[in-house]
Short mmCIF file of C-alpha atoms in Angstrom, two decimals:
data_model
loop_
_atom_site.label_atom_id
_atom_site.label_comp_id
_atom_site.label_asym_id
_atom_site.label_seq_id
_atom_site.Cartn_x
_atom_site.Cartn_y
_atom_site.Cartn_z
CA UNK A 778 31.92 24.10 -12.51
CA UNK A 779 33.24 20.97 -10.85
CA UNK A 780 35.20 21.54 -7.66
CA UNK A 781 37.27 19.61 -5.15
CA UNK A 782 36.99 20.84 -1.57
CA UNK A 783 40.16 20.48 0.52
CA UNK A 784 40.12 21.15 4.26
CA UNK A 785 42.29 21.08 7.35
CA UNK A 786 40.90 20.72 10.86
CA UNK A 787 42.75 20.54 14.16
CA UNK A 788 40.14 18.47 15.99
CA UNK A 789 41.76 18.63 19.44
CA UNK A 790 41.42 14.86 19.81
CA UNK A 791 44.51 14.50 21.95
CA UNK A 792 43.99 12.46 25.09
CA UNK A 793 46.00 11.93 28.28
CA UNK A 794 46.95 8.30 27.69
CA UNK A 795 47.59 5.90 24.79
CA UNK A 796 44.47 4.16 23.54
CA UNK A 797 42.08 6.60 25.25
CA UNK A 798 40.85 8.10 21.98
CA UNK A 799 40.40 4.67 20.40
CA UNK A 800 38.34 3.57 23.40
CA UNK A 801 36.21 6.71 23.22
CA UNK A 802 35.50 6.14 19.54
CA UNK A 803 34.62 2.49 20.20
CA UNK A 804 32.11 3.40 22.91
CA UNK A 805 30.27 5.75 20.52
CA UNK A 806 28.12 8.61 21.73
CA UNK A 807 30.95 11.08 22.49
CA UNK A 808 29.50 14.64 22.37
CA UNK A 809 32.76 16.11 21.10
CA UNK A 810 33.09 13.50 18.34
CA UNK A 811 29.45 14.00 17.31
CA UNK A 812 29.90 17.76 17.10
CA UNK A 813 33.14 17.48 15.13
CA UNK A 814 31.54 15.01 12.73
CA UNK A 815 28.57 17.31 12.18
CA UNK A 816 30.95 20.15 11.29
CA UNK A 817 32.70 17.98 8.71
CA UNK A 818 29.36 16.78 7.34
CA UNK A 819 28.24 20.39 6.92
CA UNK A 820 31.35 21.48 5.01
CA UNK A 821 31.68 18.14 3.15
CA UNK A 822 35.35 18.27 2.12
CA UNK A 823 36.57 15.76 -0.45
CA UNK A 824 39.99 15.72 1.20
CA UNK A 825 40.45 16.35 4.91
CA UNK A 826 43.59 16.63 7.05
CA UNK A 827 42.95 15.87 10.72
CA UNK A 828 45.48 17.38 13.11
CA UNK A 829 45.67 16.24 16.75
CA UNK A 830 44.29 12.75 16.23
CA UNK A 831 46.02 10.34 18.64
CA UNK A 832 47.18 6.97 17.29
CA UNK A 833 49.85 4.32 17.75
CA UNK A 834 52.66 6.58 16.55
CA UNK A 835 53.76 4.45 13.61
CA UNK A 836 50.45 4.62 11.74
CA UNK A 837 50.25 0.83 11.49
CA UNK A 838 46.92 0.39 13.30
CA UNK A 839 44.19 2.56 11.77
CA UNK A 840 41.20 0.66 13.15
CA UNK A 841 40.01 3.55 15.30
CA UNK A 842 40.39 5.94 12.36
CA UNK A 843 38.20 3.58 10.33
CA UNK A 844 35.73 3.45 13.24
CA UNK A 845 35.66 7.25 13.47
CA UNK A 846 34.79 7.46 9.78
CA UNK A 847 32.20 4.70 9.95
CA UNK A 848 30.45 5.55 13.23
CA UNK A 849 30.67 9.33 13.13
CA UNK A 850 31.56 10.92 9.77
CA UNK A 851 29.58 8.48 7.61
CA UNK A 852 26.66 8.16 10.04
CA UNK A 853 23.23 9.77 9.70
CA UNK A 854 21.39 11.49 6.89
CA UNK A 855 24.31 13.84 6.18
CA UNK A 856 26.96 11.15 6.46
CA UNK A 857 30.07 11.45 4.31
CA UNK A 858 32.35 8.46 3.70
CA UNK A 859 36.10 8.50 3.17
CA UNK A 860 37.20 5.23 1.56
CA UNK A 861 40.84 6.36 1.32
CA UNK A 862 42.73 6.96 4.56
CA UNK A 863 46.30 7.56 5.64
CA UNK A 864 47.59 7.60 9.23
CA UNK A 865 50.94 9.38 9.35
CA UNK A 866 53.78 8.02 11.52
CA UNK A 867 54.94 10.79 13.85
CA UNK A 868 57.78 11.74 16.21
CA UNK A 869 55.60 12.92 19.09
CA UNK A 870 56.20 11.00 22.30
CA UNK A 871 59.01 8.97 20.74
CA UNK A 872 62.03 9.01 23.03
CA UNK A 873 65.50 9.30 21.55
CA UNK A 874 68.59 7.53 22.88
CA UNK A 875 69.20 10.25 25.46
CA UNK A 876 67.61 13.33 27.02
CA UNK A 877 67.56 16.49 24.91
CA UNK A 878 69.96 18.16 27.32
CA UNK A 879 72.47 15.39 26.60
CA UNK A 880 71.71 13.41 29.75
CA UNK A 881 71.31 9.63 29.67
CA UNK A 882 67.65 9.24 30.68
CA UNK A 883 64.99 10.80 28.42
CA UNK A 884 61.68 11.62 30.09
CA UNK A 885 58.42 12.25 28.29
CA UNK A 886 56.84 14.51 27.25
CA UNK A 887 59.70 17.01 27.10
CA UNK A 888 62.37 14.64 25.79
CA UNK A 889 60.33 13.19 22.96
CA UNK A 890 61.62 13.71 19.43
CA UNK A 891 58.38 15.67 19.24
CA UNK A 892 56.58 16.83 22.40
CA UNK A 893 54.19 14.14 23.63
CA UNK A 894 53.37 12.04 26.67
CA UNK A 895 53.21 8.90 24.52
CA UNK A 896 54.10 7.91 20.99
CA UNK A 897 51.39 9.12 18.63
CA UNK A 898 49.88 11.83 20.82
CA UNK A 899 48.91 14.84 18.65
CA UNK A 900 49.23 12.69 15.51
CA UNK A 901 47.56 13.39 12.18
CA UNK A 902 45.66 11.60 9.45
CA UNK A 903 44.41 12.27 5.91
CA UNK A 904 40.94 11.25 4.74
CA UNK A 905 39.94 11.34 1.09
CA UNK A 906 37.06 10.51 -1.23
CA UNK A 907 39.63 10.37 -4.05
CA UNK A 908 42.39 7.78 -4.48
CA UNK A 909 45.52 8.42 -2.44
CA UNK A 910 48.69 7.40 -4.28
CA UNK A 911 50.50 5.94 -1.29
CA UNK A 912 53.01 4.21 -3.57
CA UNK A 913 54.35 7.69 -4.42
CA UNK A 914 54.38 8.88 -0.80
CA UNK A 915 57.34 10.85 0.55
CA UNK A 916 57.88 11.57 4.26
CA UNK A 917 60.56 13.56 6.09
CA UNK A 918 60.02 12.33 9.62
CA UNK A 919 63.67 11.32 10.13
CA UNK A 920 65.41 14.23 8.38
CA UNK A 921 67.85 15.67 10.92
CA UNK A 922 67.45 19.31 11.84
CA UNK A 923 71.22 19.87 11.69
CA UNK A 924 71.23 18.71 8.03
CA UNK A 925 69.27 21.79 6.93
CA UNK A 926 71.84 24.28 5.54
CA UNK A 927 71.79 27.43 7.64
CA UNK A 928 69.35 25.88 10.11
CA UNK A 929 68.05 28.20 12.82
CA UNK A 930 69.31 25.98 15.62
CA UNK A 931 68.59 27.45 19.06
CA UNK A 932 71.37 29.14 20.99
CA UNK A 933 71.76 30.58 24.43
CA UNK A 934 74.42 33.20 25.20
CA UNK A 935 75.89 32.56 21.74
CA UNK A 936 76.39 28.83 22.35
CA UNK A 937 74.43 25.91 20.87
CA UNK A 938 71.49 24.96 23.08
CA UNK A 939 71.49 21.29 22.01
CA UNK A 940 74.67 19.23 22.50
CA UNK A 941 76.22 17.68 19.38
CA UNK A 942 75.25 14.26 20.68
CA UNK A 943 71.58 15.33 20.54
CA UNK A 944 71.79 16.96 17.12
CA UNK A 945 73.05 13.62 15.80
CA UNK A 946 69.54 12.16 16.31
CA UNK A 947 67.12 15.11 16.67
CA UNK A 948 64.84 15.35 13.61
CA UNK A 949 63.58 18.65 12.27
CA UNK A 950 59.96 17.55 12.05
CA UNK A 951 58.22 17.51 15.42
CA UNK A 952 55.60 15.17 13.91
CA UNK A 953 56.14 14.51 10.20
CA UNK A 954 56.21 16.27 6.84
CA UNK A 955 54.18 14.22 4.36
CA UNK A 956 53.95 14.58 0.58
CA UNK A 957 51.00 12.37 -0.34
CA UNK A 958 49.79 12.58 -3.97
CA UNK A 959 46.08 12.24 -4.69
CA UNK A 960 44.51 11.40 -8.06
CA UNK A 961 41.94 13.98 -9.11
CA UNK A 962 39.14 13.34 -11.63
CA UNK A 963 40.65 13.15 -15.11
CA UNK A 964 43.93 11.78 -13.80
CA UNK A 965 45.56 14.99 -12.62
CA UNK A 966 47.90 14.41 -9.66
CA UNK A 967 47.86 16.83 -6.73
CA UNK A 968 50.49 16.65 -3.99
CA UNK A 969 49.14 17.09 -0.46
CA UNK A 970 51.92 18.64 1.62
CA UNK A 971 50.76 18.05 5.19
CA UNK A 972 52.39 18.92 8.49
CA UNK A 973 51.77 20.22 12.01
CA UNK A 974 54.84 22.16 13.21
CA UNK A 975 55.58 22.57 16.89
CA UNK A 976 53.91 25.58 18.53
CA UNK A 977 56.30 28.44 19.44
CA UNK A 978 55.44 28.33 23.16
CA UNK A 979 56.80 26.85 26.42
CA UNK A 980 60.39 27.86 25.82
CA UNK A 981 63.13 29.92 27.39
CA UNK A 982 65.52 32.54 26.01
CA UNK A 983 66.93 29.94 23.60
CA UNK A 984 63.58 30.03 21.70
CA UNK A 985 63.93 26.34 20.80
CA UNK A 986 60.30 25.87 19.74
CA UNK A 987 60.18 29.13 17.80
CA UNK A 988 63.36 28.08 15.97
CA UNK A 989 61.94 24.66 15.19
CA UNK A 990 58.63 26.06 13.97
CA UNK A 991 60.52 28.45 11.69
CA UNK A 992 62.58 25.67 10.13
CA UNK A 993 59.62 23.25 9.87
CA UNK A 994 57.90 25.90 7.74
CA UNK A 995 61.12 26.45 5.82
CA UNK A 996 61.27 22.73 4.93
CA UNK A 997 58.08 23.01 2.85
CA UNK A 998 59.02 26.46 1.57
CA UNK A 999 62.29 25.06 0.22
CA UNK A 1000 60.55 21.91 -1.02
CA UNK A 1001 58.20 23.79 -3.37
CA UNK A 1002 60.88 26.02 -4.93
CA UNK A 1003 63.01 24.37 -7.64
CA UNK A 1004 66.62 24.00 -6.52
CA UNK A 1005 66.01 25.17 -2.94
CA UNK A 1006 65.19 21.70 -1.60
CA UNK A 1007 68.07 19.79 -3.16
CA UNK A 1008 69.50 19.09 0.31
CA UNK A 1009 66.36 17.28 1.49
CA UNK A 1010 66.48 13.50 1.77
CA UNK A 1011 63.24 11.68 2.54
CA UNK A 1012 62.80 8.64 4.76
CA UNK A 1013 63.41 6.29 1.84
CA UNK A 1014 66.65 7.97 0.80
CA UNK A 1015 65.28 9.96 -2.15
CA UNK A 1016 66.86 13.39 -2.44
CA UNK A 1017 65.44 16.69 -3.66
CA UNK A 1018 62.28 18.74 -3.51
CA UNK A 1019 59.02 18.72 -5.41
CA UNK A 1020 59.34 18.19 -9.16
CA UNK A 1021 59.14 21.48 -11.08
CA UNK A 1022 55.63 22.14 -12.34
CA UNK A 1023 53.99 19.66 -9.96
CA UNK A 1024 50.65 20.77 -8.52
CA UNK A 1025 50.35 20.92 -4.75
CA UNK A 1026 48.35 22.13 -1.78
CA UNK A 1027 50.17 22.89 1.46
CA UNK A 1028 47.89 22.39 4.45
CA UNK A 1029 47.80 21.98 8.19
CA UNK A 1030 47.88 23.69 11.55
CA UNK A 1031 51.10 25.60 10.95
CA UNK A 1032 51.13 27.22 14.42
CA UNK A 1033 52.25 30.48 12.83
CA UNK A 1034 50.38 33.77 12.50
CA UNK A 1035 51.93 36.40 10.20
CA UNK A 1036 50.88 39.27 12.48
CA UNK A 1037 50.37 38.06 16.03
CA UNK A 1038 51.27 35.49 18.66
CA UNK A 1039 54.64 34.03 19.54
CA UNK A 1040 57.32 32.78 17.22
CA UNK A 1041 59.36 34.22 14.36
CA UNK A 1042 56.89 35.63 11.85
CA UNK A 1043 59.32 36.19 8.98
CA UNK A 1044 59.06 32.64 7.62
CA UNK A 1045 55.26 32.43 7.52
CA UNK A 1046 55.17 35.88 5.91
CA UNK A 1047 57.73 34.83 3.30
CA UNK A 1048 55.83 31.63 2.58
CA UNK A 1049 52.48 33.39 2.15
CA UNK A 1050 54.03 36.00 -0.14
CA UNK A 1051 55.85 33.53 -2.39
CA UNK A 1052 54.84 33.43 -6.05
CA UNK A 1053 54.92 29.62 -5.82
CA UNK A 1054 51.54 29.88 -4.06
CA UNK A 1055 48.15 30.88 -5.43
CA UNK A 1056 48.11 34.46 -4.19
CA UNK A 1057 44.33 34.82 -4.35
CA UNK A 1058 44.17 32.32 -1.48
CA UNK A 1059 47.31 33.10 0.54
CA UNK A 1060 47.08 36.92 0.42
CA UNK A 1061 44.25 37.95 -1.90
CA UNK A 1062 40.48 38.09 -2.11
CA UNK A 1063 39.95 34.33 -1.56
CA UNK A 1064 41.71 34.13 1.80
CA UNK A 1065 39.60 31.82 4.01
CA UNK A 1066 37.55 33.98 6.39
CA UNK A 1067 34.54 33.81 8.69
CA UNK A 1068 31.82 35.96 10.22
CA UNK A 1069 32.09 34.48 13.70
CA UNK A 1070 35.72 35.41 14.32
CA UNK A 1071 34.84 39.11 14.00
CA UNK A 1072 32.87 38.83 17.26
CA UNK A 1073 35.78 37.32 19.19
CA UNK A 1074 37.53 39.62 21.63
CA UNK A 1075 40.92 38.17 22.59
CA UNK A 1076 42.50 39.19 25.86
CA UNK A 1077 45.58 40.54 24.09
CA UNK A 1078 45.56 43.20 21.37
CA UNK A 1079 45.76 41.72 17.88
CA UNK A 1080 47.07 43.32 14.69
CA UNK A 1081 45.81 40.73 12.18
CA UNK A 1082 42.34 40.92 10.58
CA UNK A 1083 39.76 39.18 12.77
CA UNK A 1084 37.94 37.62 9.82
CA UNK A 1085 41.05 35.50 9.07
CA UNK A 1086 41.42 34.00 12.54
CA UNK A 1087 41.18 30.23 12.89
CA UNK A 1088 41.82 29.86 16.63
CA UNK A 1089 39.87 31.04 19.66
CA UNK A 1090 42.84 33.06 20.92
CA UNK A 1091 42.48 35.33 17.91
CA UNK A 1092 45.16 33.85 15.65
CA UNK A 1093 45.44 32.65 12.06
CA UNK A 1094 47.14 29.28 12.49
CA UNK A 1095 45.42 26.87 10.09
CA UNK A 1096 45.98 27.00 6.33
CA UNK A 1097 45.04 25.44 3.01
CA UNK A 1098 47.47 26.94 0.48
CA UNK A 1099 47.21 25.82 -3.17
CA UNK A 1100 50.19 26.18 -5.46
CA UNK A 1101 50.29 28.83 -8.16
CA UNK A 1102 49.21 26.29 -10.80
CA UNK A 1103 46.07 25.31 -8.90
CA UNK A 1104 42.93 27.35 -9.57
CA UNK A 1105 40.76 28.15 -6.55
CA UNK A 1106 37.10 29.17 -6.69
CA UNK A 1107 36.02 29.63 -3.04
CA UNK A 1108 37.24 29.34 0.55
CA UNK A 1109 36.08 29.73 4.10
CA UNK A 1110 36.54 29.17 7.82
CA UNK A 1111 33.76 27.31 9.63
CA UNK A 1112 33.01 29.86 12.35
CA UNK A 1113 29.46 31.19 12.32
CA UNK A 1114 28.31 34.34 14.07
CA UNK A 1115 26.60 33.67 17.43
CA UNK A 1116 23.09 34.13 16.06
CA UNK A 1117 23.84 31.60 13.30
CA UNK A 1118 25.20 28.95 15.65
CA UNK A 1119 21.95 27.13 16.34
CA UNK A 1120 23.65 24.03 17.76
CA UNK A 1121 25.78 26.03 20.21
CA UNK A 1122 29.04 24.47 19.09
CA UNK A 1123 31.11 27.63 18.94
CA UNK A 1124 29.69 30.04 21.51
CA UNK A 1125 28.17 30.13 24.96
CA UNK A 1126 25.20 32.31 25.80
CA UNK A 1127 27.48 35.12 26.97
CA UNK A 1128 29.24 35.21 23.61
CA UNK A 1129 32.53 33.64 24.63
CA UNK A 1130 34.07 30.78 22.64
CA UNK A 1131 32.85 27.31 23.53
CA UNK A 1132 35.13 24.93 25.38
CA UNK A 1133 36.97 22.17 23.56
CA UNK A 1134 34.47 19.63 24.92
CA UNK A 1135 32.00 21.08 22.42
CA UNK A 1136 34.41 20.78 19.50
CA UNK A 1137 37.87 22.27 19.15
CA UNK A 1138 39.81 25.42 19.91
CA UNK A 1139 40.64 25.52 16.18
CA UNK A 1140 38.29 26.03 13.25
CA UNK A 1141 37.94 24.00 10.07
CA UNK A 1142 39.47 25.78 7.04
CA UNK A 1143 38.54 24.85 3.47
CA UNK A 1144 39.40 25.84 -0.11
CA UNK A 1145 37.66 24.73 -3.31
CA UNK A 1146 39.97 24.01 -6.23
CA UNK A 1147 39.15 23.35 -9.87
CA UNK A 1148 40.44 19.90 -10.91
#
């Protein structure tokens, strides 16, 4: 049976300054980049979403993404090429006209439209072996948070946390929400719904990041349900959600665990339980799992099943979620048990998770679909 493997991987390729990642790729020989490339080469996804891949912020200069594919992913005996690439413009590190407390002088990283020390930090990209239909692309980078009906805008002591002057320019998406169709063999069109919502951490009693994460998830949840996303207007002025009956896969580091961690769990639970998704993947027997995560012992007590974790803190944060009309045949999380990790990418000798310098604090998640 023919299959298409779709994966998401938060590669932890954020750097402290603009251009640092591009320079590292150009020098070649980076241990972290070699290890990450070997992981991708082992799983061999046909479509791959890279979260936390620094770039210029607007996605106009993809030369270092091309270099990463050419010098790392496509290199060696197991090399895998991705002739189709998309670098998503993002809000991270992009300062608005004023500080988020309403003051006149925004300061990064905290006053970015998405948290970042420079424009493009924590960006994302899509790599594909199949044609990407960029002429049918929809993005929601500029959709204002306050334009979501019933938005969960943060409050403190019953009053709005953000001044009205800030809500007039503050987008909902901390990075971007991208609907990028891909052409499968035989001509079938599959919509890749990619995002990387803000993590629900580093906040006060107003819970601003938890609120934003909740509504960033809600954007896609409304988008895939006929009639629910009628209020959405994309960056080119087109209104409405996904066309009824369209096939899709929702993927990314969603920064939301249905059982553990910070944040409001109701939205990720509602999304995973929705009949619009293929339930064998989101909640059933094909949920992506691993052997290695079972050996992890987080500091805090966890309620969620260890085999489903995708992060070294014992959390399920990364997802590949096909729609109900998309048949899935297999899935997994790249996280071997210690005795199977011959290269030492994931574990130290004492059994603790490896540092990010060896790879990433997240794990690659994949799902095979039937085209």
